[in-house]
Short mmCIF file of C-alpha atoms in Angstrom, two decimals:
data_model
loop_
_atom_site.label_atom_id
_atom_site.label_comp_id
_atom_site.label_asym_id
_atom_site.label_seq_id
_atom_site.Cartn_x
_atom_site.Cartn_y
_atom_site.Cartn_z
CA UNK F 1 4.78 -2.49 -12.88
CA UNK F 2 8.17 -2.00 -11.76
CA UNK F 3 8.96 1.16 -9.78
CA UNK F 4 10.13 4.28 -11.50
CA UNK F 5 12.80 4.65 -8.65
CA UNK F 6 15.68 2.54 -7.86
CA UNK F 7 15.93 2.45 -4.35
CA UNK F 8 19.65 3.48 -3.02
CA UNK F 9 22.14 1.31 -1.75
CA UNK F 10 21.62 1.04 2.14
CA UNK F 11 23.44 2.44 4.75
CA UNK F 12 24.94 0.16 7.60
CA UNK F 13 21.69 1.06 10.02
CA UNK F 14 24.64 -1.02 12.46
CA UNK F 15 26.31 2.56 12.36
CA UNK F 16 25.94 5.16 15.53
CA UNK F 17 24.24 7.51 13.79
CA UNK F 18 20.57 7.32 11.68
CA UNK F 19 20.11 9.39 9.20
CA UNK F 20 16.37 11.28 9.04
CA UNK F 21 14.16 12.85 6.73
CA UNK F 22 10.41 13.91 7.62
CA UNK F 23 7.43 14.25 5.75
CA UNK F 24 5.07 17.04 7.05
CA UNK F 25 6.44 20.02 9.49
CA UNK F 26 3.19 20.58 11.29
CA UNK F 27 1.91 20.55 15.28
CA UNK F 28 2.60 16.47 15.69
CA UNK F 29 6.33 16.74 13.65
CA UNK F 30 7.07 19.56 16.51
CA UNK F 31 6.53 16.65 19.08
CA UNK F 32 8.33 13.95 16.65
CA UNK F 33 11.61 16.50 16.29
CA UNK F 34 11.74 17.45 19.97
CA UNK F 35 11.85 13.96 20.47
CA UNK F 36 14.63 12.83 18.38
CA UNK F 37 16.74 15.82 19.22
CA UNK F 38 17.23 14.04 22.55
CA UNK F 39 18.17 10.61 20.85
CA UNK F 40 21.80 10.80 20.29
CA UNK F 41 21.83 8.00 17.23
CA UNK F 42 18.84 10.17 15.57
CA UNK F 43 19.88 12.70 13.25
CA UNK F 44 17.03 14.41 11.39
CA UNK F 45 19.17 15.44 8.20
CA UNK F 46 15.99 17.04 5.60
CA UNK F 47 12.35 17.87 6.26
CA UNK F 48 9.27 18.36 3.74
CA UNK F 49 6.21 20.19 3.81
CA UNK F 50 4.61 22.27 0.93
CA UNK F 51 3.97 24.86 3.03
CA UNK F 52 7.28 26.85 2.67
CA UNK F 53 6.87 28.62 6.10
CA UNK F 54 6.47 25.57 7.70
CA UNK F 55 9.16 23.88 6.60
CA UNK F 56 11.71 26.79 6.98
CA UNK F 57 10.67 27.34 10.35
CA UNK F 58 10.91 24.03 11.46
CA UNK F 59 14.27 23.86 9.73
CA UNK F 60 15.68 26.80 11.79
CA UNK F 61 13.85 26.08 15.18
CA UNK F 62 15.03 22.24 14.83
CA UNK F 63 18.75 22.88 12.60
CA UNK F 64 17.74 21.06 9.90
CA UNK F 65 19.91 21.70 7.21
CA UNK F 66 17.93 20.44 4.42
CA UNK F 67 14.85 21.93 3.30
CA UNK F 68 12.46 20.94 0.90
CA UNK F 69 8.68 21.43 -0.26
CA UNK F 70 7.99 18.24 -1.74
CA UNK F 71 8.25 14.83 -0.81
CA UNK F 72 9.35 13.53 -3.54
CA UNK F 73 12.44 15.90 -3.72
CA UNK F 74 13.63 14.94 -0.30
CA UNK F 75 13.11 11.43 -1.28
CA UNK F 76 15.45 11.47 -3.99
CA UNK F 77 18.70 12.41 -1.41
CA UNK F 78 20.79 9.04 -1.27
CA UNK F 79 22.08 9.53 2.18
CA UNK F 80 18.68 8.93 4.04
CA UNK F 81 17.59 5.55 6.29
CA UNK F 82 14.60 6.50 7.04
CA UNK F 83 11.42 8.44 6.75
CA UNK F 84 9.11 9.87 9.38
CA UNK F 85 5.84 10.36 8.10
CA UNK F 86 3.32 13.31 9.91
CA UNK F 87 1.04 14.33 7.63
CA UNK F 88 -2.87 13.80 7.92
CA UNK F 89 -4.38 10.36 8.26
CA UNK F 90 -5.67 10.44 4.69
CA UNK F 91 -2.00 11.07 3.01
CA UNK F 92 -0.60 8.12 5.30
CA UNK F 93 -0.61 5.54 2.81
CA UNK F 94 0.69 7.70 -0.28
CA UNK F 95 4.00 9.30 2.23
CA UNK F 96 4.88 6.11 3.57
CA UNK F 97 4.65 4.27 -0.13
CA UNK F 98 6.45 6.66 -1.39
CA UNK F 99 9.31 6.27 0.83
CA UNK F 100 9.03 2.54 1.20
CA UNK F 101 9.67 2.92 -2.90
CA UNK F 102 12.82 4.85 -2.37
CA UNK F 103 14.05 2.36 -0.29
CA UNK F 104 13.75 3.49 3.24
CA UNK F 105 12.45 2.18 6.49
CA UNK F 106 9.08 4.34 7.44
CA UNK F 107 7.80 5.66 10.94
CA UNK F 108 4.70 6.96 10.59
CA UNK F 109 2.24 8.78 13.04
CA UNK F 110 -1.09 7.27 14.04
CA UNK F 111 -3.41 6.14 13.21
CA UNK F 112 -1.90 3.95 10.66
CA UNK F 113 -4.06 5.49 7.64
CA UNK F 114 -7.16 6.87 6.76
CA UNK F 115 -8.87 3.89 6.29
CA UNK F 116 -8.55 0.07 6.93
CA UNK F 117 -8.23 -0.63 2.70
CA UNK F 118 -4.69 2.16 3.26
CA UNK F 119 -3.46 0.69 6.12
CA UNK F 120 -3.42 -2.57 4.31
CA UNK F 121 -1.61 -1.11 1.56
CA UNK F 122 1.52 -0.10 3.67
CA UNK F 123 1.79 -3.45 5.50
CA UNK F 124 1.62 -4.79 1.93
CA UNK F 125 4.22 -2.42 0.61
CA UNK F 126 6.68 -2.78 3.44
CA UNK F 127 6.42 -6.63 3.15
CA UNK F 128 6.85 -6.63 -0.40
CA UNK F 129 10.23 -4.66 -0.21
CA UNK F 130 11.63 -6.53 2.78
CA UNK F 131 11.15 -2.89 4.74
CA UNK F 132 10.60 -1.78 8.17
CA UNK F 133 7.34 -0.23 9.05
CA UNK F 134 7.24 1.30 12.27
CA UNK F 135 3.85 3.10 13.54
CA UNK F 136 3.43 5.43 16.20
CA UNK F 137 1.56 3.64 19.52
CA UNK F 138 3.04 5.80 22.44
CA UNK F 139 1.09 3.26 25.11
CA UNK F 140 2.72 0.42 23.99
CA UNK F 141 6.04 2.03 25.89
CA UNK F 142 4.59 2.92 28.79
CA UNK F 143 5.50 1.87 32.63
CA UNK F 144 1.93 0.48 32.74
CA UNK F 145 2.42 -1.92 29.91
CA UNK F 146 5.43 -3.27 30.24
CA UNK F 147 4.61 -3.83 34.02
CA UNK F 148 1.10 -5.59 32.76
CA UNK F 149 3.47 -7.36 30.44
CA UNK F 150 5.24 -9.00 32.79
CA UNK F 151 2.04 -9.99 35.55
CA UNK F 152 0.55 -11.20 32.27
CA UNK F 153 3.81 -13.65 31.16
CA UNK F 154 3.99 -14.71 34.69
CA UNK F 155 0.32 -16.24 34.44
CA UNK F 156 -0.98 -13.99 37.24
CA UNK F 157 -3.93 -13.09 35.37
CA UNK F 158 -4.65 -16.95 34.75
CA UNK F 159 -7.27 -17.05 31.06
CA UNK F 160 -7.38 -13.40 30.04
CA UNK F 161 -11.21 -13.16 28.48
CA UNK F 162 -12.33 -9.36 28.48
CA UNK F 163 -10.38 -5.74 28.06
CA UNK F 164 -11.75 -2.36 28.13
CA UNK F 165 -10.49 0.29 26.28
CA UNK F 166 -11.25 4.10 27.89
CA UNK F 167 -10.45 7.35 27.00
CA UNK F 168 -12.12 10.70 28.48
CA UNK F 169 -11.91 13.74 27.71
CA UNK F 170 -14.67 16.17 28.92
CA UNK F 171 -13.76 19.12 26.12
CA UNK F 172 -11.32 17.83 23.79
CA UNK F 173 -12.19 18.45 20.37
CA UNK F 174 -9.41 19.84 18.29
CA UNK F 175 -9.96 23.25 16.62
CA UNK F 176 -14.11 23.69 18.05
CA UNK F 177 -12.82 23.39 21.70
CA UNK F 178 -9.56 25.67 20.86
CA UNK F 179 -6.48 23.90 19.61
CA UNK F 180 -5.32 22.61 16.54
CA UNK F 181 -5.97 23.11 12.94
CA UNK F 182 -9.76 22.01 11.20
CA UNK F 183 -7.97 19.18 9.48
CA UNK F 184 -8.95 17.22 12.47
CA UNK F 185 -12.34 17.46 12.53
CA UNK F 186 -12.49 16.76 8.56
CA UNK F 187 -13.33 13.37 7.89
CA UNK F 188 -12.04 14.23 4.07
CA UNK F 189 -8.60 14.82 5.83
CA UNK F 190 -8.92 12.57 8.99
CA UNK F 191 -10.66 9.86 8.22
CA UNK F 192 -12.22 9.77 11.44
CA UNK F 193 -12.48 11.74 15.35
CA UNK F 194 -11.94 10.73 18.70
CA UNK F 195 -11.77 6.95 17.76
CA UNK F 196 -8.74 7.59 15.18
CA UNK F 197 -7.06 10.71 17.25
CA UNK F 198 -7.17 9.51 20.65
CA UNK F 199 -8.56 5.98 20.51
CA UNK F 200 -5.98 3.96 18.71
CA UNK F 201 -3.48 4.87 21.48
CA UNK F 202 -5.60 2.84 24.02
CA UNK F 203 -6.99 0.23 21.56
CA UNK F 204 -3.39 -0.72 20.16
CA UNK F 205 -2.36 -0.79 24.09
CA UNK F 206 -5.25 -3.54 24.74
CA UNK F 207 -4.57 -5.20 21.59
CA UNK F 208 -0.91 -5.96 22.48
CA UNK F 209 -1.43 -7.15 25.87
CA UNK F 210 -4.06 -9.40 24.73
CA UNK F 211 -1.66 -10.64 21.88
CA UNK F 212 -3.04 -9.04 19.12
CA UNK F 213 -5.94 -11.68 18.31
CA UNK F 214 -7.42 -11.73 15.75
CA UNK F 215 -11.36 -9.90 14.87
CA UNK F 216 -14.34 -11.57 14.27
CA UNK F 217 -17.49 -9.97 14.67
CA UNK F 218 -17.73 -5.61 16.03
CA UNK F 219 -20.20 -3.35 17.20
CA UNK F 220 -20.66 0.12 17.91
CA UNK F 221 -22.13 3.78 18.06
CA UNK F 222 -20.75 7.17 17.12
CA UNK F 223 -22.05 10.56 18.84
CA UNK F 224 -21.84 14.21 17.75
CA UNK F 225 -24.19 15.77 20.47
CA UNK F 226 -22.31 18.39 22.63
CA UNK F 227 -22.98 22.22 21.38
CA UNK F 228 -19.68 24.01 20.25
CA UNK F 229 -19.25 27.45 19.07
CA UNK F 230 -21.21 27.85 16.00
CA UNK F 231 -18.56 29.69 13.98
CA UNK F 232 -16.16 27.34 14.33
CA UNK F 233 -18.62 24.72 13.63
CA UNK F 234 -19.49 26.05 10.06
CA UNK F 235 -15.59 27.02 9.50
CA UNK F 236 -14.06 23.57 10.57
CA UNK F 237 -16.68 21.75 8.68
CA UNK F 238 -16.58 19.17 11.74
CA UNK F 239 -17.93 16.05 10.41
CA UNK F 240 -16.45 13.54 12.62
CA UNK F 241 -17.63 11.89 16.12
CA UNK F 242 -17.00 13.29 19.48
CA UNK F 243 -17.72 9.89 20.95
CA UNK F 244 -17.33 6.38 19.67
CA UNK F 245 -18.53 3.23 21.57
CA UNK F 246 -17.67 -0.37 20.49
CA UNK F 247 -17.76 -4.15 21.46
CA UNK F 248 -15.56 -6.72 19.88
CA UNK F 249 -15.15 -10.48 19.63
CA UNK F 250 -12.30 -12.08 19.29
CA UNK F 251 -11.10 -15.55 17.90
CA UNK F 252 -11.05 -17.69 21.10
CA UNK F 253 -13.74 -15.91 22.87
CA UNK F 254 -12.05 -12.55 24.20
CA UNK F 255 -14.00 -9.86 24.04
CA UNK F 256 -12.79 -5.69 24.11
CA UNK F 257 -15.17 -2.93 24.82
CA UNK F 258 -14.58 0.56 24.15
CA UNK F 259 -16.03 3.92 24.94
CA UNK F 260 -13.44 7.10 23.14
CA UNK F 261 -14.41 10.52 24.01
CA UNK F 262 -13.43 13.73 22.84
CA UNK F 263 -16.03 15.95 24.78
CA UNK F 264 -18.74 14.45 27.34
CA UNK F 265 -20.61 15.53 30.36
CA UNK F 266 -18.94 13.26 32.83
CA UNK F 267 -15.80 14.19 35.20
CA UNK F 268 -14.08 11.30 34.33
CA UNK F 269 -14.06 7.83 33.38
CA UNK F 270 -12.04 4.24 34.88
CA UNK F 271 -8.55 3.97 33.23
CA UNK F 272 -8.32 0.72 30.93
CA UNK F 273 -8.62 -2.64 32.43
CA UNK F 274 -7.63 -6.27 31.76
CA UNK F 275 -9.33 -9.13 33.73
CA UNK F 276 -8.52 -13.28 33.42
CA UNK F 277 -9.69 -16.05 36.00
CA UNK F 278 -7.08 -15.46 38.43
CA UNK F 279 -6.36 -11.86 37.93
CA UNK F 280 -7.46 -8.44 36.71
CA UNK F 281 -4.87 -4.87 36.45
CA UNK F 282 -5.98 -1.60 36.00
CA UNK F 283 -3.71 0.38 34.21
CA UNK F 284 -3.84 3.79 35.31
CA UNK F 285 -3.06 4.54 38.35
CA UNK F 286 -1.81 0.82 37.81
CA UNK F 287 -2.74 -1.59 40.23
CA UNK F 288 -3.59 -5.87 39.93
CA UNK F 289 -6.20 -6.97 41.45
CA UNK F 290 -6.77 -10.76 42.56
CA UNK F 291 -8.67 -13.45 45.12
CA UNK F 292 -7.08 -15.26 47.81
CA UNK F 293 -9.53 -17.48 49.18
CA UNK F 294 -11.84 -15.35 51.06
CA UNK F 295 -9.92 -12.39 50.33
CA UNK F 296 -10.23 -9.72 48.06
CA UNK F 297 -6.72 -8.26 47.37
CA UNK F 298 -6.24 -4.77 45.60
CA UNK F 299 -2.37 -4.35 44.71
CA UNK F 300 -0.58 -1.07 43.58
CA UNK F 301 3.18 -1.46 42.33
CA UNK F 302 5.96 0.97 42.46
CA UNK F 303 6.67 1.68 38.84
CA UNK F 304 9.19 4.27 39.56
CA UNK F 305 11.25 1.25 40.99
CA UNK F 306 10.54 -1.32 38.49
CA UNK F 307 11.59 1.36 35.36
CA UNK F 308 15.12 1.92 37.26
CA UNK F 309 15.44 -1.88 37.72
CA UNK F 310 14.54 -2.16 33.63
CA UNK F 311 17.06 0.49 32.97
CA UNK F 312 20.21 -0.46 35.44
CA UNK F 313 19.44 -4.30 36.17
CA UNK F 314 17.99 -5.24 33.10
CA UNK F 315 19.57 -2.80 30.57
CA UNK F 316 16.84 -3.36 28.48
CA UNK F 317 14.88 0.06 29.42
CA UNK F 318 15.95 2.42 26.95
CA UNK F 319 15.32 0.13 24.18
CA UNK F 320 11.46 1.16 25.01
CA UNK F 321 11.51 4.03 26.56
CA UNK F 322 8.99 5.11 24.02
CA UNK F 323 8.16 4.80 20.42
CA UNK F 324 10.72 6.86 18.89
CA UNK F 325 13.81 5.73 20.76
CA UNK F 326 12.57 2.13 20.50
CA UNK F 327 12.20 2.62 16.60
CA UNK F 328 16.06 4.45 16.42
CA UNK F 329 17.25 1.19 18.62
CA UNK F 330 15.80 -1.59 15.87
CA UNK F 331 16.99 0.11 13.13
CA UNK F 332 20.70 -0.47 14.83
CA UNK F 333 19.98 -4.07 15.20
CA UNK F 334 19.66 -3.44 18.87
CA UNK F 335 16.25 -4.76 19.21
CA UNK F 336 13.49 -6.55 17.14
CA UNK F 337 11.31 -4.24 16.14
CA UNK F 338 7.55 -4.35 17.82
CA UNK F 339 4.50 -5.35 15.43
CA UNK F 340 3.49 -1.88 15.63
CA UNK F 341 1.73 -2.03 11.79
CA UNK F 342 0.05 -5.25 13.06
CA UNK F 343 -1.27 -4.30 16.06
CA UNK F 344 -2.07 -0.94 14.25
CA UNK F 345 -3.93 -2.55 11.18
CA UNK F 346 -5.96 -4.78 13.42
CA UNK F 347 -6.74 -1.29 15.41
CA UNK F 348 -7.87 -0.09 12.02
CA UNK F 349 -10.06 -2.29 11.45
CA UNK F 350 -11.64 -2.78 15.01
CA UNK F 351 -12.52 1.35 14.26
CA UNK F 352 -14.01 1.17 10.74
CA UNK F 353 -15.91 -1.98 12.41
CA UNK F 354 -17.03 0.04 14.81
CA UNK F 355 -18.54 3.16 11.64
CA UNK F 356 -19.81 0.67 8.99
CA UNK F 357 -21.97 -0.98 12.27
CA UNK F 358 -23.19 2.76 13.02
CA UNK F 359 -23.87 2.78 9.30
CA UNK F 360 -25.42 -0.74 9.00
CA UNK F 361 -27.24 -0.06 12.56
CA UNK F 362 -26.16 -3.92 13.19
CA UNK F 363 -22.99 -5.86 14.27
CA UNK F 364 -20.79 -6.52 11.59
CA UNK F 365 -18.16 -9.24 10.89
CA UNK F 366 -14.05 -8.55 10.07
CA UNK F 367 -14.53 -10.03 6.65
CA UNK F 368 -17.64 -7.42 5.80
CA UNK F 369 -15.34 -4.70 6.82
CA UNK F 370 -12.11 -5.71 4.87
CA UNK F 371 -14.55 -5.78 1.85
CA UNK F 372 -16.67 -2.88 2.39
CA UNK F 373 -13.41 -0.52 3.31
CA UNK F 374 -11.90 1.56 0.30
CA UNK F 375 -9.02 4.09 -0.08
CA UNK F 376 -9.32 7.48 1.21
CA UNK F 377 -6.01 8.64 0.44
CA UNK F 378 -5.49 11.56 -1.09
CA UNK F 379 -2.49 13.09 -3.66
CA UNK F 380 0.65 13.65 -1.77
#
């Protein structure tokens, strides 16, 4: 059916300046606007969030001059290029349709949806109407990765065959441990805890320097174990896990193992790693690791250095300084555009992998998840 919209004439994205409009005025738009503000070519023009005090307040603290409290009443302003979408995982898909259908390039927050079946939708969408979709994978832009990147291009890592994917914290849980809204902790709203909060930053960083292979088989545990207070346990309605453990084969023989906490009884755990036949890196504190002969040799690298050589010798630096300023630079044609909703759909489905094997109590393969996954979304 054809859409009810037609989609504006674009704007020259060539031009300095990009025109902005954002879809939720919450805690993660707060990060999203401060961000922009410094990003001269960014202008963030109208904002939308049915929660009138949240979107006026935003307006003001931010100087927003355009206020609205539906989506679908900013989306109807001819003078926007894109749309930033941070509302909860489970409206994902139906924001960043919706402004794909008006004819607008979409950055969205992680994870990419609420579920796998969602996050297929987008990619679908955006391909469909030739459109950019942009997600929101801070760790791809990091010193770490890039600096990975380039020991990994050089072939000092020789046949990369295993990744791990870590993330601690020891008390982390939104809302229960003190931060944040219940909406977190709702899988109804969510979709999912520490695997789709916190994990998809370090599995989408994995993914990408392993090339973004493609899934075969998956694995995994949740955990909800650690007490919390027992008000905010009935109030939140915290149905989500705390910790999520998972092992993953890849096409080719790579494997990925991951361990995501929110809250555990540990002091910490080893950063993310990367190992091949010649070479292995750690990636935070970063240092590459290889064997000389008889010689074990342990290597740490002056990033510092290397991210002033990026920005003044290579001029390239800026164009990923991180997510958002990467995202402004592609839509000016300064820069291709990463495979963020790639390496973010394959992230998607490497987590629901990782719940329908907790539900199965077995491993599972890529193709049982794509068909047991279904839409979660809920009305915009």
């Amino acid at each position: 059916m054809a859409d009810s919209r037609t989609p504006p004439k674009e704007t020259a994205l060539t031009d300095a300046i990009i025109r902005i409009g954002i879809i939720g005025c919450g805690q993660i738009a707060q990060q999203h606007l401060t961000t922009y503000a410094k990003i001269p070519a960014a202008q963030v023009v109208a904002c939308a969030d049915i929660d009138p005090a949240a979107a006026v307040s935003t307006a003001e603290r931010f100087g927003i001059p355009n206020v609205y409290y539906t989506a679908d009443e900013m989306l109807d302003r001819d003078d926007l290029n894109a749309i930033d979408v941070c509302v909860h995982n489970n409206l994902h898909m139906p924001a960043t349709v919706a402004a794909l259908k008006s004819g607008r390039h979409v950055y969205c927050e992680k994870p990419m949806a609420g579920s796998y079946r969602d996050a297929v939708t987008m990619s679908e969408r955006a391909a469909q109407l030739d459109l950019k979709l942009h997600i929101q994978l801070a760790q791809l832009y990091t010193d770490e990765t890039r600096a990975a990147r380039e020991l990994i291009a050089a072939g000092e890592l020789g046949h990369i065959y295993h990744a791990r994917s870590t993330g601690f914290r020891r008390r982390g849980r939104p809302y229960v441990d003190g931060y944040g809204k219940p909406q977190f902790v709702q899988k109804e709203t969510a979709g999912g805890g520490a695997l789709y909060d916190v994990g998809v930053y370090n599995i989408s960083q994995l993914l990408h320097l392993l090339g973004n292979p493609n899934v075969e088989r998956i694995s995994g545990k949740t955990y909800q174990q650690i007490d919390m207070d027992a008000e905010r346990r009935e109030v939140s309605g915290y149905n989500v896990e705390e910790l999520g453990l998972g092992f993953v084969r890849f096409e080719g023989g790579q494997t990925l193992d991951i361990i995501e906490a929110w809250a555990i009884h540990l002091d910490q755990f080893e950063s993310s790693s990367i190992v091949g036949s010649r070479g292995g890196i750690r990636l935070k504190p970063f240092s590459f690791h290889r064997g000389m002969g008889d010689l074990d040799i342990n290597s740490t690298a002056n990033l510092e250095a290397a991210r002033f050589r990026w920005n003044s010798v290579r001029g390239d630096g800026n164009l990923y300084s991180n997510s958002q300023q990467h995202w402004i630079a592609a839509l000016q044609g300064r820069v291709e555009l990463l495979p963020t909703a790639e390496i973010a759909l394959n992230t998607m489905l490497i987590s629901e992998g990782i719940y329908l094997s907790e539900l199965l109590g077995r491993e599972v393969t890529a193709e049982e998840v794509r068909e047991a996954s279904v839409s979660t979304a809920l009305p915009l």
